[in-house]
Tab-separated table of C-alpha atoms in Angstrom:
chain	number	residue	atom	x	y	z
Y	1037	MET	CA	-13.721	38.443	11.588
Y	1038	ILE	CA	-12.207	35.006	10.876
Y	1039	TRP	CA	-13.377	31.769	12.625
Y	1040	ASN	CA	-10.366	29.541	11.861
Y	1041	GLU	CA	-7.397	31.629	10.963
Y	1042	THR	CA	-5.065	28.588	10.599
Y	1043	ALA	CA	-7.262	26.894	8.094
Y	1044	GLU	CA	-8.446	30.044	6.273
Y	1045	CYS	CA	-5.229	32.028	6.016
Y	1046	MET	CA	-2.579	29.467	5.425
Y	1047	SER	CA	-0.281	29.878	2.482
Y	1048	ARG	CA	-0.973	28.345	-0.863
Y	1049	ASP	CA	1.831	25.892	-0.478
Y	1050	GLU	CA	0.782	24.713	2.813
Y	1051	ARG	CA	-2.753	24.170	1.636
Y	1052	THR	CA	-1.616	22.379	-1.448
Y	1053	ALA	CA	0.323	19.985	0.595
Y	1054	LEU	CA	-2.544	19.482	2.890
Y	1055	GLN	CA	-4.906	18.823	0.065
Y	1056	GLY	CA	-2.581	16.310	-1.557
Y	1057	LYS	CA	-2.234	14.390	1.757
Y	1058	ARG	CA	-6.067	14.354	2.212
Y	1059	LEU	CA	-6.654	13.476	-1.373
Y	1060	LYS	CA	-4.507	10.327	-1.091
Y	1061	ALA	CA	-6.267	9.448	2.155
Y	1062	VAL	CA	-9.811	9.771	0.664
Y	1063	VAL	CA	-8.885	7.872	-2.563
Y	1064	GLU	CA	-7.698	4.993	-0.368
Y	1065	ARG	CA	-10.900	5.238	1.642
Y	1066	VAL	CA	-13.282	4.889	-1.369
Y	1067	TYR	CA	-11.074	2.301	-3.080
Y	1068	PHE	CA	-11.085	-0.064	-0.184
Y	1069	ASN	CA	-14.464	0.635	1.215
Y	1070	CYS	CA	-16.752	1.368	-1.827
Y	1071	GLU	CA	-17.030	-1.297	-4.545
Y	1072	PRO	CA	-18.425	1.118	-7.272
Y	1073	TYR	CA	-15.537	3.432	-6.894
Y	1074	ARG	CA	-13.067	0.503	-6.802
Y	1075	LYS	CA	-14.472	-0.849	-10.117
Y	1076	ARG	CA	-14.557	2.627	-11.596
Y	1077	MET	CA	-10.946	3.256	-10.735
Y	1078	GLN	CA	-9.867	-0.190	-11.957
Y	1079	GLN	CA	-11.673	0.547	-15.294
Y	1080	ALA	CA	-9.616	3.773	-15.605
Y	1081	GLY	CA	-6.347	1.793	-14.737
Y	1082	VAL	CA	-5.822	3.813	-11.534
Y	1083	THR	CA	-4.933	2.518	-8.006
Y	1084	PRO	CA	-4.400	4.488	-4.758
Y	1085	GLY	CA	-0.691	4.129	-5.282
Y	1086	ASP	CA	-0.906	6.353	-8.410
Y	1087	ILE	CA	-2.194	9.231	-6.357
Y	1088	ASN	CA	0.787	10.944	-4.640
Y	1089	SER	CA	0.100	14.658	-4.913
Y	1090	LEU	CA	-2.744	16.991	-5.748
Y	1091	GLU	CA	-1.710	17.111	-9.346
Y	1092	ASP	CA	-2.545	13.398	-9.690
Y	1093	ILE	CA	-6.329	14.248	-9.328
Y	1094	VAL	CA	-6.698	14.382	-13.095
Y	1095	LYS	CA	-5.965	10.691	-13.304
Y	1096	LEU	CA	-9.280	9.894	-11.376
Y	1097	PRO	CA	-12.615	9.420	-13.054
Y	1098	PHE	CA	-15.443	11.804	-12.581
Y	1099	THR	CA	-18.584	11.098	-10.528
Y	1100	CYS	CA	-21.957	12.628	-11.649
Y	1101	LYS	CA	-25.540	12.788	-10.153
Y	1102	GLN	CA	-26.533	9.689	-12.154
Y	1103	ASP	CA	-24.080	7.677	-10.289
Y	1104	LEU	CA	-25.784	8.503	-6.976
Y	1105	ARG	CA	-29.097	7.529	-8.457
Y	1106	ASP	CA	-27.733	4.273	-9.837
Y	1107	TYR	CA	-26.484	3.239	-6.508
Y	1108	TYR	CA	-29.390	4.432	-4.536
Y	1109	PRO	CA	-29.723	4.431	-1.588
Y	1110	PHE	CA	-26.408	3.417	0.051
Y	1111	GLY	CA	-24.265	2.005	-2.630
Y	1112	LEU	CA	-21.721	4.828	-2.511
Y	1113	LEU	CA	-21.180	4.738	1.194
Y	1114	SER	CA	-17.662	4.382	2.410
Y	1115	SER	CA	-18.539	3.907	5.981
Y	1116	PRO	CA	-20.724	1.187	7.565
Y	1117	MET	CA	-24.327	2.078	8.468
Y	1118	SER	CA	-23.428	1.681	12.154
Y	1119	GLU	CA	-21.413	4.867	11.723
Y	1120	ILE	CA	-23.914	6.869	9.818
Y	1121	VAL	CA	-25.696	9.158	12.201
Y	1122	ARG	CA	-27.781	11.288	9.731
Y	1123	ILE	CA	-29.212	11.090	6.170
Y	1124	HIS	CA	-29.950	13.917	3.844
Y	1125	ALA	CA	-31.411	13.809	0.444
Y	1126	SER	CA	-32.669	15.826	-2.439
Y	1127	SER	CA	-36.319	16.237	-3.276
Y	1128	GLY	CA	-36.203	13.447	-5.967
Y	1129	THR	CA	-38.979	15.103	-8.013
Y	1130	THR	CA	-37.357	13.823	-11.308
Y	1131	GLY	CA	-36.610	10.225	-10.168
Y	1132	LYS	CA	-34.891	8.616	-7.243
Y	1133	PRO	CA	-33.632	11.165	-4.775
Y	1134	ILE	CA	-29.942	11.794	-4.009
Y	1135	VAL	CA	-29.204	10.142	-0.598
Y	1136	VAL	CA	-26.140	11.328	1.403
Y	1137	GLY	CA	-24.935	9.718	4.625
Y	1138	TYR	CA	-23.088	11.678	7.354
Y	1139	THR	CA	-20.859	10.254	10.170
Y	1140	ARG	CA	-20.505	12.208	13.406
Y	1141	ASN	CA	-17.160	13.503	12.200
Y	1142	ASP	CA	-18.769	14.664	8.865
Y	1143	LEU	CA	-21.378	16.654	10.974
Y	1144	GLY	CA	-18.503	18.167	13.019
Y	1145	VAL	CA	-16.744	19.319	9.737
Y	1146	TRP	CA	-20.056	20.737	8.481
Y	1147	ASN	CA	-20.722	22.737	11.645
Y	1148	GLU	CA	-17.106	24.096	11.507
Y	1149	VAL	CA	-17.210	25.292	7.880
Y	1150	GLY	CA	-20.680	26.696	8.520
Y	1151	ALA	CA	-19.199	28.651	11.458
Y	1152	ARG	CA	-16.554	30.107	9.110
Y	1153	CYS	CA	-19.368	31.376	6.935
Y	1154	LEU	CA	-21.390	32.973	9.680
Y	1155	THR	CA	-18.261	34.620	11.213
Y	1156	ALA	CA	-17.352	36.097	7.790
Y	1157	TYR	CA	-20.796	37.689	7.651
Y	1158	GLY	CA	-19.957	39.443	10.966
Y	1159	LEU	CA	-22.147	37.160	13.199
Y	1160	GLY	CA	-21.251	36.011	16.665
Y	1161	LYS	CA	-22.550	34.546	19.927
Y	1162	ASN	CA	-24.662	37.591	20.791
Y	1163	ASP	CA	-26.794	37.391	17.614
Y	1164	VAL	CA	-30.198	35.908	16.772
Y	1165	VAL	CA	-30.417	33.966	13.400
Y	1166	GLN	CA	-33.728	32.912	11.903
Y	1167	VAL	CA	-33.310	29.852	9.623
Y	1168	SER	CA	-36.012	29.834	7.109
Y	1169	TYR	CA	-34.678	27.206	4.862
Y	1170	GLY	CA	-36.611	23.973	4.920
Y	1171	TYR	CA	-35.683	21.476	7.559
Y	1172	GLY	CA	-35.815	17.717	7.132
Y	1173	LEU	CA	-33.988	15.919	4.346
Y	1174	PHE	CA	-33.110	19.175	2.655
Y	1175	THR	CA	-29.567	20.196	3.872
Y	1176	GLY	CA	-30.409	23.908	4.213
Y	1177	GLY	CA	-32.200	24.112	7.449
Y	1178	LEU	CA	-30.206	21.770	9.596
Y	1179	GLY	CA	-26.980	22.802	7.883
Y	1180	VAL	CA	-27.177	26.626	9.038
Y	1181	HIS	CA	-28.852	25.546	12.291
Y	1182	GLY	CA	-25.711	23.661	13.336
Y	1183	ALA	CA	-23.508	26.523	12.287
Y	1184	VAL	CA	-25.433	29.013	14.375
Y	1185	GLU	CA	-25.078	26.756	17.418
Y	1186	THR	CA	-21.395	26.248	16.772
Y	1187	ILE	CA	-20.682	30.032	16.957
Y	1188	GLY	CA	-22.743	30.259	20.087
Y	1189	GLY	CA	-25.520	32.256	18.494
Y	1190	THR	CA	-29.216	31.975	19.017
Y	1191	VAL	CA	-31.143	30.031	16.355
Y	1192	VAL	CA	-34.769	30.517	15.494
Y	1193	PRO	CA	-35.578	27.328	13.568
Y	1194	MET	CA	-38.530	28.635	11.569
Y	1195	SER	CA	-38.166	26.397	8.488
Y	1196	SER	CA	-40.032	27.558	5.413
Y	1197	GLY	CA	-43.572	28.660	4.980
Y	1198	ASN	CA	-46.074	30.486	7.237
Y	1199	THR	CA	-44.980	33.839	6.045
Y	1200	ASP	CA	-47.079	35.876	8.632
Y	1201	LYS	CA	-45.339	34.021	11.508
Y	1202	GLN	CA	-41.936	34.487	9.850
Y	1203	ILE	CA	-42.499	38.319	9.949
Y	1204	LEU	CA	-43.674	38.132	13.621
Y	1205	MET	CA	-40.535	36.184	14.686
Y	1206	LEU	CA	-38.231	38.421	12.843
Y	1207	ARG	CA	-39.660	41.411	14.557
Y	1208	ASP	CA	-40.279	40.033	18.099
Y	1209	MET	CA	-37.208	37.882	18.432
Y	1210	GLY	CA	-34.906	40.771	17.558
Y	1211	VAL	CA	-33.559	38.770	14.620
Y	1212	LYS	CA	-30.250	40.092	13.180
Y	1213	ALA	CA	-29.807	37.535	10.340
Y	1214	LEU	CA	-32.252	35.889	8.023
Y	1215	CYS	CA	-31.328	32.705	6.123
Y	1216	CYS	CA	-33.519	31.550	3.232
Y	1217	THR	CA	-33.524	31.455	-0.607
Y	1218	PRO	CA	-33.154	34.823	-2.246
Y	1219	SER	CA	-36.653	34.397	-4.036
Y	1220	TYR	CA	-38.289	33.830	-0.644
Y	1221	ALA	CA	-36.433	36.870	0.782
Y	1222	LEU	CA	-38.079	39.050	-1.837
Y	1223	HIS	CA	-41.467	37.458	-0.982
Y	1224	LEU	CA	-40.885	38.278	2.713
Y	1225	ALA	CA	-39.919	41.789	1.802
Y	1226	GLU	CA	-43.089	42.241	-0.265
Y	1227	CYS	CA	-45.219	40.944	2.610
Y	1228	ILE	CA	-43.606	43.315	5.143
Y	1229	GLU	CA	-44.170	46.219	2.854
Y	1230	ARG	CA	-47.886	45.342	2.539
Y	1231	SER	CA	-48.237	44.749	6.262
Y	1232	GLY	CA	-47.378	48.401	7.089
Y	1233	ILE	CA	-44.885	47.441	9.769
Y	1234	PRO	CA	-42.093	50.082	9.626
Y	1235	ARG	CA	-38.655	48.884	9.026
Y	1236	SER	CA	-37.491	50.431	12.299
Y	1237	ASP	CA	-39.415	47.654	14.115
Y	1238	PHE	CA	-36.885	45.045	12.895
Y	1239	GLN	CA	-33.247	44.691	13.899
Y	1240	LEU	CA	-32.453	42.746	10.661
Y	1241	LYS	CA	-28.936	43.582	9.336
Y	1242	VAL	CA	-27.676	40.503	7.515
Y	1243	GLY	CA	-29.255	38.250	4.798
Y	1244	ILE	CA	-27.744	34.852	4.118
Y	1245	PHE	CA	-29.062	33.523	0.815
Y	1246	GLY	CA	-28.417	30.436	-1.210
Y	1247	ALA	CA	-29.892	27.187	-2.734
Y	1248	GLU	CA	-30.656	28.860	-6.027
Y	1249	PRO	CA	-28.805	31.088	-8.433
Y	1250	TRP	CA	-29.188	34.897	-7.943
Y	1251	THR	CA	-27.722	37.801	-9.703
Y	1252	GLU	CA	-26.118	41.064	-8.333
Y	1253	GLN	CA	-29.282	42.878	-9.502
Y	1254	MET	CA	-31.411	40.653	-7.171
Y	1255	ARG	CA	-28.867	41.257	-4.332
Y	1256	LYS	CA	-29.303	45.075	-4.635
Y	1257	GLU	CA	-33.123	44.639	-4.704
Y	1258	ILE	CA	-33.090	42.479	-1.577
Y	1259	GLU	CA	-30.764	44.830	0.228
Y	1260	ARG	CA	-33.045	47.810	-0.644
Y	1261	ARG	CA	-36.212	46.249	0.326
Y	1262	LEU	CA	-35.102	44.412	3.529
Y	1263	GLY	CA	-32.535	46.822	4.738
Y	1264	VAL	CA	-29.868	44.104	5.000
Y	1265	LYS	CA	-26.343	43.327	3.628
Y	1266	ALA	CA	-27.065	40.226	1.553
Y	1267	PHE	CA	-24.492	37.518	1.488
Y	1268	ASP	CA	-24.176	34.463	-0.710
Y	1269	ILE	CA	-23.659	30.952	0.984
Y	1270	TYR	CA	-22.903	27.975	-1.217
Y	1271	GLY	CA	-23.478	24.275	-0.768
Y	1272	LEU	CA	-24.958	21.413	-2.501
Y	1273	THR	CA	-26.709	18.230	-1.342
Y	1274	GLU	CA	-24.079	15.784	-2.716
Y	1275	ILE	CA	-20.969	17.564	-1.214
Y	1276	THR	CA	-22.307	19.150	1.915
Y	1277	GLY	CA	-25.154	21.618	2.327
Y	1278	PRO	CA	-24.432	25.331	3.171
Y	1279	GLY	CA	-20.913	25.780	4.169
Y	1280	VAL	CA	-18.975	24.673	1.109
Y	1281	GLY	CA	-18.327	28.377	0.429
Y	1282	HIS	CA	-19.205	31.872	1.596
Y	1283	GLU	CA	-18.629	35.511	0.803
Y	1284	CYS	CA	-16.716	37.815	3.150
Y	1285	GLU	CA	-17.435	41.565	3.933
Y	1286	PHE	CA	-15.677	42.527	0.636
Y	1287	GLN	CA	-18.028	40.367	-1.400
Y	1288	CYS	CA	-15.559	39.902	-4.180
Y	1289	GLY	CA	-16.215	36.136	-4.668
Y	1290	THR	CA	-17.152	33.114	-2.683
Y	1291	HIS	CA	-14.470	31.664	-0.553
Y	1292	ILE	CA	-14.346	27.929	-0.937
Y	1293	ASN	CA	-13.343	26.013	2.212
Y	1294	GLU	CA	-10.907	24.148	0.073
Y	1295	ASP	CA	-9.107	22.342	2.888
Y	1296	HIS	CA	-12.308	20.147	2.955
Y	1297	PHE	CA	-13.673	20.593	-0.585
Y	1298	TYR	CA	-11.219	20.697	-3.482
Y	1299	PRO	CA	-12.531	22.611	-6.604
Y	1300	GLU	CA	-11.593	22.246	-10.231
Y	1301	ILE	CA	-13.047	23.959	-13.347
Y	1302	VAL	CA	-13.314	21.865	-16.426
Y	1303	ASN	CA	-14.693	22.285	-19.912
Y	1304	PRO	CA	-18.246	20.950	-19.607
Y	1305	GLU	CA	-17.997	19.378	-23.052
Y	1306	THR	CA	-14.657	17.585	-22.783
Y	1307	GLY	CA	-14.012	17.436	-19.105
Y	1308	GLU	CA	-10.559	18.831	-19.541
Y	1309	PRO	CA	-9.198	21.410	-17.155
Y	1310	VAL	CA	-9.688	25.078	-18.378
Y	1311	ALA	CA	-6.980	27.753	-18.127
Y	1312	PRO	CA	-6.865	29.702	-14.880
Y	1313	GLY	CA	-9.570	32.342	-14.683
Y	1314	GLU	CA	-11.661	30.831	-17.468
Y	1315	VAL	CA	-15.318	29.976	-17.078
Y	1316	GLY	CA	-16.288	26.277	-16.869
Y	1317	GLU	CA	-18.074	23.606	-14.952
Y	1318	LEU	CA	-17.240	23.402	-11.226
Y	1319	VAL	CA	-16.110	20.013	-9.942
Y	1320	PHE	CA	-15.551	19.040	-6.261
Y	1321	THR	CA	-13.700	16.356	-4.432
Y	1322	THR	CA	-14.486	15.960	-0.650
Y	1323	LEU	CA	-11.170	15.669	0.995
Y	1324	THR	CA	-12.250	14.768	4.506
Y	1325	LYS	CA	-15.718	13.289	4.174
Y	1326	GLU	CA	-16.112	9.757	5.733
Y	1327	GLY	CA	-19.762	8.665	5.168
Y	1328	MET	CA	-19.970	9.338	1.419
Y	1329	PRO	CA	-16.813	10.939	-0.067
Y	1330	LEU	CA	-17.206	11.931	-3.637
Y	1331	ILE	CA	-14.303	12.107	-6.092
Y	1332	ARG	CA	-14.405	14.766	-8.866
Y	1333	PHE	CA	-18.190	15.265	-8.701
Y	1334	ARG	CA	-19.515	17.354	-11.553
Y	1335	THR	CA	-21.906	19.945	-10.161
Y	1336	HIS	CA	-23.034	21.469	-13.471
Y	1337	ASP	CA	-22.595	24.884	-12.052
Y	1338	LEU	CA	-20.760	27.245	-14.342
Y	1339	THR	CA	-18.199	29.731	-12.677
Y	1340	LYS	CA	-14.570	30.626	-12.444
Y	1341	LEU	CA	-11.903	30.605	-9.763
Y	1342	ASN	CA	-9.633	33.432	-8.422
Y	1343	TYR	CA	-6.570	32.329	-6.420
Y	1344	ASP	CA	-5.478	35.932	-5.458
Y	1345	LYS	CA	-5.326	36.646	-1.777
Y	1346	CYS	CA	-8.524	38.512	-0.617
Y	1347	GLU	CA	-8.468	41.904	1.278
Y	1348	CYS	CA	-10.054	40.110	4.128
Y	1349	GLY	CA	-6.886	38.088	4.725
Y	1350	ARG	CA	-8.247	34.822	3.655
Y	1351	THR	CA	-6.091	32.984	1.186
Y	1352	SER	CA	-8.659	30.420	0.149
Y	1353	VAL	CA	-9.647	30.357	-3.604
Y	1354	ARG	CA	-12.579	32.514	-4.505
Y	1355	MET	CA	-15.423	31.411	-6.854
Y	1356	SER	CA	-17.299	34.027	-8.983
Y	1357	LYS	CA	-21.099	34.072	-8.705
Y	1358	ILE	CA	-22.610	30.950	-10.285
Y	1359	MET	CA	-23.477	32.141	-13.917
Y	1360	GLY	CA	-25.915	29.281	-14.474
Y	1361	ARG	CA	-25.981	25.594	-14.867
Y	1362	CYS	CA	-25.018	23.423	-17.740
Y	1363	ASP	CA	-28.406	21.709	-17.496
Y	1364	ASP	CA	-30.324	25.118	-16.978
Y	1365	MET	CA	-29.102	26.583	-20.242
Y	1366	LEU	CA	-31.973	26.917	-22.779
Y	1367	ILE	CA	-31.031	26.634	-26.517
Y	1368	ILE	CA	-33.685	28.589	-28.227
Y	1369	ARG	CA	-33.411	28.869	-32.103
Y	1370	GLY	CA	-29.795	27.931	-31.749
Y	1371	VAL	CA	-29.039	30.733	-29.087
Y	1372	ASN	CA	-27.845	29.940	-25.481
Y	1373	VAL	CA	-30.053	31.642	-22.956
Y	1374	PHE	CA	-29.705	31.527	-19.200
Y	1375	PRO	CA	-32.622	32.474	-16.876
Y	1376	SER	CA	-30.146	34.749	-14.864
Y	1377	GLN	CA	-29.722	36.922	-17.931
Y	1378	ILE	CA	-33.470	37.531	-18.020
Y	1379	GLU	CA	-33.570	38.237	-14.237
Y	1380	SER	CA	-30.683	40.854	-14.656
Y	1381	VAL	CA	-32.546	42.837	-17.324
Y	1382	ILE	CA	-35.906	42.724	-15.466
Y	1383	LEU	CA	-34.240	43.916	-12.176
Y	1384	GLU	CA	-32.486	46.793	-14.059
Y	1385	THR	CA	-35.859	47.966	-15.414
Y	1386	GLU	CA	-37.733	50.068	-12.849
Y	1387	GLU	CA	-41.229	49.317	-14.045
Y	1388	PHE	CA	-41.113	45.458	-13.220
Y	1389	GLU	CA	-41.202	43.385	-10.076
Y	1390	PRO	CA	-38.499	40.659	-9.855
Y	1391	HIS	CA	-41.035	38.028	-10.515
Y	1392	PHE	CA	-41.175	36.334	-14.024
Y	1393	PHE	CA	-41.824	33.015	-15.597
Y	1394	ILE	CA	-40.278	31.690	-18.899
Y	1395	THR	CA	-42.104	29.320	-21.260
Y	1396	VAL	CA	-40.359	27.802	-24.215
Y	1397	ASP	CA	-42.315	25.677	-26.731
Y	1398	ARG	CA	-42.138	24.602	-30.326
Y	1399	VAL	CA	-44.877	25.627	-32.876
Y	1400	ASN	CA	-44.601	24.652	-36.493
Y	1401	ASN	CA	-41.061	23.441	-35.995
Y	1402	THR	CA	-40.041	26.934	-34.523
Y	1403	ASP	CA	-39.112	27.613	-31.011
Y	1404	THR	CA	-41.316	30.054	-29.121
Y	1405	PHE	CA	-40.002	32.114	-26.283
Y	1406	GLU	CA	-42.459	33.817	-23.847
Y	1407	ILE	CA	-41.774	35.697	-20.645
Y	1408	LYS	CA	-44.592	36.576	-18.173
Y	1409	VAL	CA	-43.515	39.362	-15.982
Y	1410	GLU	CA	-45.164	41.384	-13.071
Y	1411	VAL	CA	-45.540	45.071	-13.554
Y	1412	LYS	CA	-45.138	47.236	-10.438
Y	1413	GLU	CA	-48.313	48.532	-9.046
Y	1414	GLN	CA	-47.631	52.157	-9.836
Y	1415	PHE	CA	-46.892	51.321	-13.455
Y	1416	TYR	CA	-49.705	48.882	-14.045
Y	1417	THR	CA	-52.618	50.579	-16.112
Y	1418	ASP	CA	-55.577	49.909	-18.306
Y	1419	ASP	CA	-53.965	52.211	-20.904
Y	1420	ILE	CA	-53.223	49.722	-23.754
Y	1421	SER	CA	-50.705	51.958	-25.464
Y	1422	GLY	CA	-48.795	52.381	-22.341
Y	1423	MET	CA	-48.607	48.702	-21.648
Y	1424	LEU	CA	-47.582	48.112	-25.201
Y	1425	LYS	CA	-44.728	50.563	-24.768
Y	1426	LEU	CA	-43.553	48.696	-21.702
Y	1427	GLN	CA	-43.725	45.355	-23.612
Y	1428	LYS	CA	-41.597	46.741	-26.446
Y	1429	LYS	CA	-39.058	48.338	-23.957
Y	1430	LEU	CA	-38.503	45.018	-22.176
Y	1431	ALA	CA	-38.422	42.880	-25.227
Y	1432	SER	CA	-35.910	45.229	-26.821
Y	1433	ARG	CA	-33.660	45.168	-23.744
Y	1434	ILE	CA	-33.804	41.466	-23.461
Y	1435	GLN	CA	-32.993	41.066	-27.324
Y	1436	SER	CA	-29.997	43.267	-26.787
Y	1437	VAL	CA	-28.706	40.875	-24.065
Y	1438	VAL	CA	-29.498	37.481	-25.404
Y	1439	GLY	CA	-29.983	38.028	-29.135
Y	1440	LEU	CA	-33.638	36.868	-29.306
Y	1441	ASN	CA	-36.877	38.798	-29.362
Y	1442	PRO	CA	-39.199	37.211	-26.716
Y	1443	THR	CA	-42.921	37.484	-26.485
Y	1444	ILE	CA	-43.612	39.576	-23.344
Y	1445	ARG	CA	-46.794	39.122	-21.390
Y	1446	LEU	CA	-47.274	41.781	-18.670
Y	1447	VAL	CA	-49.261	40.595	-15.737
Y	1448	GLU	CA	-50.635	42.292	-12.495
Y	1449	PRO	CA	-48.551	42.626	-9.419
Y	1450	ARG	CA	-48.587	39.518	-7.109
Y	1451	SER	CA	-50.298	37.391	-9.783
Y	1452	LEU	CA	-47.441	34.926	-10.320
Y	1453	GLN	CA	-47.063	32.083	-7.898
Y	1454	ARG	CA	-44.560	32.662	-5.093
Y	1455	SER	CA	-42.141	29.978	-3.788
Y	1456	GLU	CA	-41.253	29.248	-0.185
Y	1457	GLY	CA	-38.380	27.053	-1.353
Y	1458	LYS	CA	-36.430	27.103	-4.709
Y	1459	GLU	CA	-38.023	29.244	-7.242
Y	1460	LYS	CA	-39.229	27.546	-10.533
Y	1461	ARG	CA	-39.019	29.959	-13.344
Y	1462	VAL	CA	-38.834	27.904	-16.498
Y	1463	LEU	CA	-41.094	25.626	-18.320
Y	1464	ASP	CA	-39.663	23.985	-21.438
Y	1465	LYS	CA	-42.581	22.238	-23.236
Y	1466	ARG	CA	-40.294	21.058	-26.114
Y	1467	VAL	CA	-39.372	17.980	-24.157
Y	1468	PHE	CA	-42.829	16.583	-24.664
Y	1469	CYS	CA	-42.731	17.172	-28.423
Y	1470	ASN	CA	-42.142	14.243	-30.864
C-alpha cells in the first residue's frame, strides 16, 4: 500500500526539480529570518541568489549538533515564537539539550510522512497501534501517535515503562502493531515468555522499531520471539522524529521522504560528497520546514544510498541500514570497532542472549576491551570448563570480525540492566584518563 502515490512515486526528474525549488525557498527563509544562518552564509560567500538548482547545495555550509547547542534555545528558529505550536528536545544528558520548534504546518508534514510509513507497513484505519516510545519532549511517542491518527487507526498511547501493563494492553486491546526501540521489544518478548501467556492470545503482527541502531540479526531475533514482521522507522530530533524514512514490505532499504528531507552522503573526514553507492556520513537538508529548517545537517550516521526504483513502486531513494555512527566508533589499539559488529556476532551464536555491555579502558598505556554477555538459561552452568569453552568460542568469533581479542565475561540470564528507551551498551573509561 502507498499513502501518497504522487509524492512517493514521481519520476527522478520531477523530484529533483521539486527539491531544487524547495531548496531555494528554504535557503531564502533561513537567510532572511535567522541571523546565525545569514552570518554563516555570508562568511562562506553565498547568498540566496547563488542557489538556483539542487546541484548548488554543495555551496552551502554544514550545520552540526553543536550549532544547535550554541544557539540554545531558540537562536536557529526561522519563524516567530507566535507561530511555534510545539517544542521537542533531546535528553540533554551531555550538555544543553537540542531544542526544535514546530509550526502547525510542520506538524502537518510530520503527520503526513508518518502516515506514509505506517501505510508501507500494511497498516490502516482498522488497526490498533500501541505506541511505546516515550512521550513528552522526545519525538518518538507523539511522532508516531500523530501518524496513527492521520491514517485513521486506533492509537494506544502507552509511552515507555510499566512492562506488565504494556503486555496487558497488547493482549486485551487486540494490538496489531507495536512501536518502541528494538532493545525494548526484546525485553517485552522476554517478559511475555516468562509470563507464560501463549502467543496465540496476541494479535500482534507488525513491529515498528527505531531510535537506536539495530542489526539484521536483531531483526530476526525480534521476529522469532514476538511473532511479528519487524520494520525500521528512521527519524532524528533535529530534522523530524519518526517519519524521515521507512522500510516497505520488501525491506531492501529505508525509503527517505526526500521531497521533504534531502539526503547527501559525504566523507566524514573531509565533508566532500562520496561516489554514488559508497558509505559515508548522512547529511540532511529540510526542504519544507518552517519553524527550524536545517541546512546540510551532519547526522554522524554512517550509511549509503540506492537510487534504483524499488519493487514496491516507490521511486524515493533508499538508505541502507545505519552501520554505526561516526561518534559511536571505538578505536581500540588502533582498530575501528562498532558496537553493531559485536551485536551481530552475539546474535549469530545460539548460546547467548542479545544483551551485552562493552567496557573499554586503558591500563599501563594499553587499551583493554571487555564484553559482558548473558548466557541463555539452558547453556548457563556451573561447569567451569564448559563456560571457558563458551568464552573462547565467542572471543574467537569476535576476533575474526573486528580483528581484536576481547576479554569475555559470561553472566547469568537477566543479570544485565534492561532499558525502556535507548539501550546504553558502551562505557569508554579512557576519556577520564590523563
